[in-house]
Amino acid sequence: MNFILRGFGHYAPEKVLTNADLEKIVDTSDEWITSRTGIKERHIAADDECTSDMGYEAAQKALAQAGIKPEELTHIICGTFTPDSMIPSTACRIQEKLGIKGQMCLDVQAACSGYLYALQSARGYLCLEPDSKILVVTSEVVSRRMNWEDRATCVLFGDAAGATVMTSGDTADGPHVVDVMLAADGSLGDLLTVNGGGSAYSYKLGEAIGPEYFVEFKGREVFKHAVRNMTDMCESILERNGLTKADVNVLIPHQANLRIIDAVGRRFDIPEERIFTNIARYGNTSAASVPVALSEALETGFVNKGDLVLIPTFGGGFTWGSALIQF
Ligand code: UT7
C-alpha cells in the first residue's frame, strides 16, 4: 500500500517573543541563546488560544491543500503533550471545531516525537481500512508548560501546530511515506519530564502548583541521547530500505537545537544547504516541529518533487524515530 500525504498545513500564533524580550524576564542573553541553540524568537499562544484552536487552523490548511472536506475524514490523530484538557482529548476538540462527527479521534503522546508516532499510527489504521482519510495533526502550546523563572528551559520552546492528511493511493497522487521506525526507552524518562497533574504526583484542591507542573530536563544528557539515537535511527531506516546517505536529498530534523541538527547532519555528510531549519523563528515546538518544517519546506520550494527526505526526531520518554518521505 502507498501512504500518500495529500495536504500539509501549519499555523503559529501571532505573538512573537524575541531573545531581547526574554532578557527582560530571566537572566539570559541573545548571545547565549543564539550560540547554544540557534533560536532567535518563538511564537506564543494568546491567552484565549489553546492547542485545539491551533490544531484546527493547521488542519484547515492541510484539508484545503488536499482538496478533502472535513466530513470526508475517517480518523483524527492528534500528537501533543500539551492537550487542551485530560478529557476530552484534543483530537475530539479539533473534530468539534471542524464541525464534524463520527470519526475515530485519538491523542498520541510521544513528546517531541509525536508527529512520527502519529504518522505511524495513521499508517496502521490505513492498513486496516484502506479507504480511510486520516488527519494527522500535532499542536503544542508549550508556553503554558514553561516555568518562566527557569532560564534553562523557558528560552528553548515555542507554540505551533502542523497537519497532514493521509490516504492510500497512487504515488503520482503526492508525496508518500516510504517507511517509519520508532523506539523508546522508558528507563530514561526522568531526564525530561512534566510530572505535575499526573497520577504519580498527588495534588489536592487549593494547593499551589510547583515547578513539577512545567517542563524540567537535564539538558546535557538529553542532548547526548538525542544526537546518538537520531543518528542510529537514520542509519537503521536507510539500511532497512536498501539506501545509503547518498540517496538522501533533504534532511528535515526535529528542531530542538541547531547544534543537535548540525551534529546529525555531519554524521550523514549532508551539507548545510540541504538541511531544513526554522528553529531560529520557532524554537522547539515539540510534536509540531516536524510537520511545520515539512509544510514550510514545501511552501518555500526547499523540497521538490523527486526529493527523498529523511526525518529524525527525539523527545521525552525517551522516544525517538526516523521517517523517509518520497516527494
Ligand atoms: O526536543 C527534545 C527536548 N530538547 C532538549 O531537552 C534540549 C537538549 N539540550 C540542549 O539543547 C542543550 O543542552 C541546552 C541548550 C539546554 C543547554 O546547552 P548546554 O551547552 O548543554 O549548556 P548547559 O546546560 O551545560 O549550561 C551551560 C551554562 C550553565 O552555567 P555554568 O554552570 O556553566 O555556570 C548554565 O547555568 O549556561 C547556563 N545557562 C544559561 N545562561 C544564560 C543555562 N541556560 C541559560 C540561559 N542563559 N538561558
PDB file of C-alpha atoms in Angstrom, residues 4-10 51-80 90-100 103-108 114-115 117-123 125-126 129 131-139 161-168 291:
ATOM      1  CA  ILE A   4       0.027   9.336   0.395  1.00  0.00           C
ATOM      2  CA  LEU A   5       0.352  12.696   2.112  1.00  0.00           C
ATOM      3  CA  ARG A   6      -2.203  14.791   0.251  1.00  0.00           C
ATOM      4  CA  GLY A   7      -2.021  18.066   2.112  1.00  0.00           C
ATOM      5  CA  PHE A   8       0.220  19.952   4.524  1.00  0.00           C
ATOM      6  CA  GLY A   9      -0.576  22.950   6.711  1.00  0.00           C
ATOM      7  CA  HIS A  10       0.894  24.833   9.621  1.00  0.00           C
ATOM      8  CA  THR A  51      -3.899  23.550  21.470  1.00  0.00           C
ATOM      9  CA  SER A  52      -7.068  22.549  19.582  1.00  0.00           C
ATOM     10  CA  ASP A  53      -7.546  26.111  18.245  1.00  0.00           C
ATOM     11  CA  MET A  54      -4.101  25.975  16.679  1.00  0.00           C
ATOM     12  CA  GLY A  55      -4.513  22.372  15.503  1.00  0.00           C
ATOM     13  CA  TYR A  56      -7.791  23.379  13.857  1.00  0.00           C
ATOM     14  CA  GLU A  57      -6.063  26.207  11.944  1.00  0.00           C
ATOM     15  CA  ALA A  58      -3.322  23.886  10.666  1.00  0.00           C
ATOM     16  CA  ALA A  59      -5.891  21.191   9.826  1.00  0.00           C
ATOM     17  CA  GLN A  60      -7.987  23.605   7.754  1.00  0.00           C
ATOM     18  CA  LYS A  61      -4.951  24.442   5.624  1.00  0.00           C
ATOM     19  CA  ALA A  62      -3.940  20.795   5.163  1.00  0.00           C
ATOM     20  CA  LEU A  63      -7.507  19.797   4.210  1.00  0.00           C
ATOM     21  CA  ALA A  64      -7.748  22.677   1.703  1.00  0.00           C
ATOM     22  CA  GLN A  65      -4.445  21.675   0.112  1.00  0.00           C
ATOM     23  CA  ALA A  66      -5.585  18.036  -0.016  1.00  0.00           C
ATOM     24  CA  GLY A  67      -8.926  19.004  -1.559  1.00  0.00           C
ATOM     25  CA  ILE A  68     -10.675  16.942   1.128  1.00  0.00           C
ATOM     26  CA  LYS A  69     -13.729  18.172   3.021  1.00  0.00           C
ATOM     27  CA  PRO A  70     -13.691  17.761   6.833  1.00  0.00           C
ATOM     28  CA  GLU A  71     -16.763  15.495   6.646  1.00  0.00           C
ATOM     29  CA  GLU A  72     -14.819  13.066   4.411  1.00  0.00           C
ATOM     30  CA  LEU A  73     -12.323  12.372   7.223  1.00  0.00           C
ATOM     31  CA  THR A  74     -12.479   8.968   8.909  1.00  0.00           C
ATOM     32  CA  HIS A  75      -9.846   9.420  11.654  1.00  0.00           C
ATOM     33  CA  ILE A  76      -8.295  12.320  13.558  1.00  0.00           C
ATOM     34  CA  ILE A  77      -4.987  11.582  15.267  1.00  0.00           C
ATOM     35  CA  CYS A  78      -3.512  14.373  17.350  1.00  0.00           C
ATOM     36  CA  GLY A  79       0.032  14.355  18.697  1.00  0.00           C
ATOM     37  CA  THR A  80       0.536  16.621  21.693  1.00  0.00           C
ATOM     38  CA  THR A  90      -7.593  17.355  21.847  1.00  0.00           C
ATOM     39  CA  ALA A  91      -8.465  15.260  18.764  1.00  0.00           C
ATOM     40  CA  CYS A  92     -12.137  15.372  19.874  1.00  0.00           C
ATOM     41  CA  ARG A  93     -11.891  19.137  20.358  1.00  0.00           C
ATOM     42  CA  ILE A  94     -10.434  19.577  16.858  1.00  0.00           C
ATOM     43  CA  GLN A  95     -13.215  17.402  15.456  1.00  0.00           C
ATOM     44  CA  GLU A  96     -15.776  19.644  17.162  1.00  0.00           C
ATOM     45  CA  LYS A  97     -14.105  22.776  15.750  1.00  0.00           C
ATOM     46  CA  LEU A  98     -14.113  21.255  12.262  1.00  0.00           C
ATOM     47  CA  GLY A  99     -17.881  20.853  12.683  1.00  0.00           C
ATOM     48  CA  ILE A 100     -17.890  17.104  12.065  1.00  0.00           C
ATOM     49  CA  GLN A 103     -14.679   9.954  13.162  1.00  0.00           C
ATOM     50  CA  MET A 104     -12.356   7.974  15.384  1.00  0.00           C
ATOM     51  CA  CYS A 105     -10.445  10.568  17.441  1.00  0.00           C
ATOM     52  CA  LEU A 106      -7.253   9.758  19.293  1.00  0.00           C
ATOM     53  CA  ASP A 107      -4.456  11.660  21.060  1.00  0.00           C
ATOM     54  CA  VAL A 108      -0.908  10.324  20.840  1.00  0.00           C
ATOM     55  CA  GLY A 114       4.681  12.931  18.493  1.00  0.00           C
ATOM     56  CA  TYR A 115       4.395  13.561  14.760  1.00  0.00           C
ATOM     57  CA  TYR A 117       4.283   8.344  16.296  1.00  0.00           C
ATOM     58  CA  ALA A 118       1.000   9.805  14.962  1.00  0.00           C
ATOM     59  CA  LEU A 119       2.067   9.247  11.359  1.00  0.00           C
ATOM     60  CA  GLN A 120       2.937   5.615  12.031  1.00  0.00           C
ATOM     61  CA  SER A 121      -0.405   5.126  13.821  1.00  0.00           C
ATOM     62  CA  ALA A 122      -2.143   6.552  10.738  1.00  0.00           C
ATOM     63  CA  ARG A 123      -0.316   4.034   8.546  1.00  0.00           C
ATOM     64  CA  TYR A 125      -5.228   2.434  10.587  1.00  0.00           C
ATOM     65  CA  LEU A 126      -4.912   2.825   6.821  1.00  0.00           C
ATOM     66  CA  GLU A 129      -9.217   0.307   6.388  1.00  0.00           C
ATOM     67  CA  ASP A 131     -10.352   3.814   2.169  1.00  0.00           C
ATOM     68  CA  SER A 132      -9.591   5.930   5.239  1.00  0.00           C
ATOM     69  CA  LYS A 133      -8.860   9.643   5.048  1.00  0.00           C
ATOM     70  CA  ILE A 134      -6.798  10.449   8.114  1.00  0.00           C
ATOM     71  CA  LEU A 135      -5.980  13.821   9.606  1.00  0.00           C
ATOM     72  CA  VAL A 136      -2.631  13.715  11.405  1.00  0.00           C
ATOM     73  CA  VAL A 137      -2.340  16.913  13.397  1.00  0.00           C
ATOM     74  CA  THR A 138       0.197  17.924  16.017  1.00  0.00           C
ATOM     75  CA  SER A 139      -0.207  21.031  18.102  1.00  0.00           C
ATOM     76  CA  ALA A 161       0.736  23.400  15.002  1.00  0.00           C
ATOM     77  CA  GLY A 162       1.200  21.311  11.879  1.00  0.00           C
ATOM     78  CA  ALA A 163      -1.094  18.965   9.984  1.00  0.00           C
ATOM     79  CA  THR A 164      -1.110  16.449   7.148  1.00  0.00           C
ATOM     80  CA  VAL A 165      -3.831  14.379   5.512  1.00  0.00           C
ATOM     81  CA  MET A 166      -3.035  10.766   4.686  1.00  0.00           C
ATOM     82  CA  THR A 167      -4.876   8.427   2.324  1.00  0.00           C
ATOM     83  CA  SER A 168      -3.943   5.384   0.295  1.00  0.00           C
ATOM     84  CA  PRO A 291       5.037  18.977  10.241  1.00  0.00           C
TER      85      PRO A 291
END
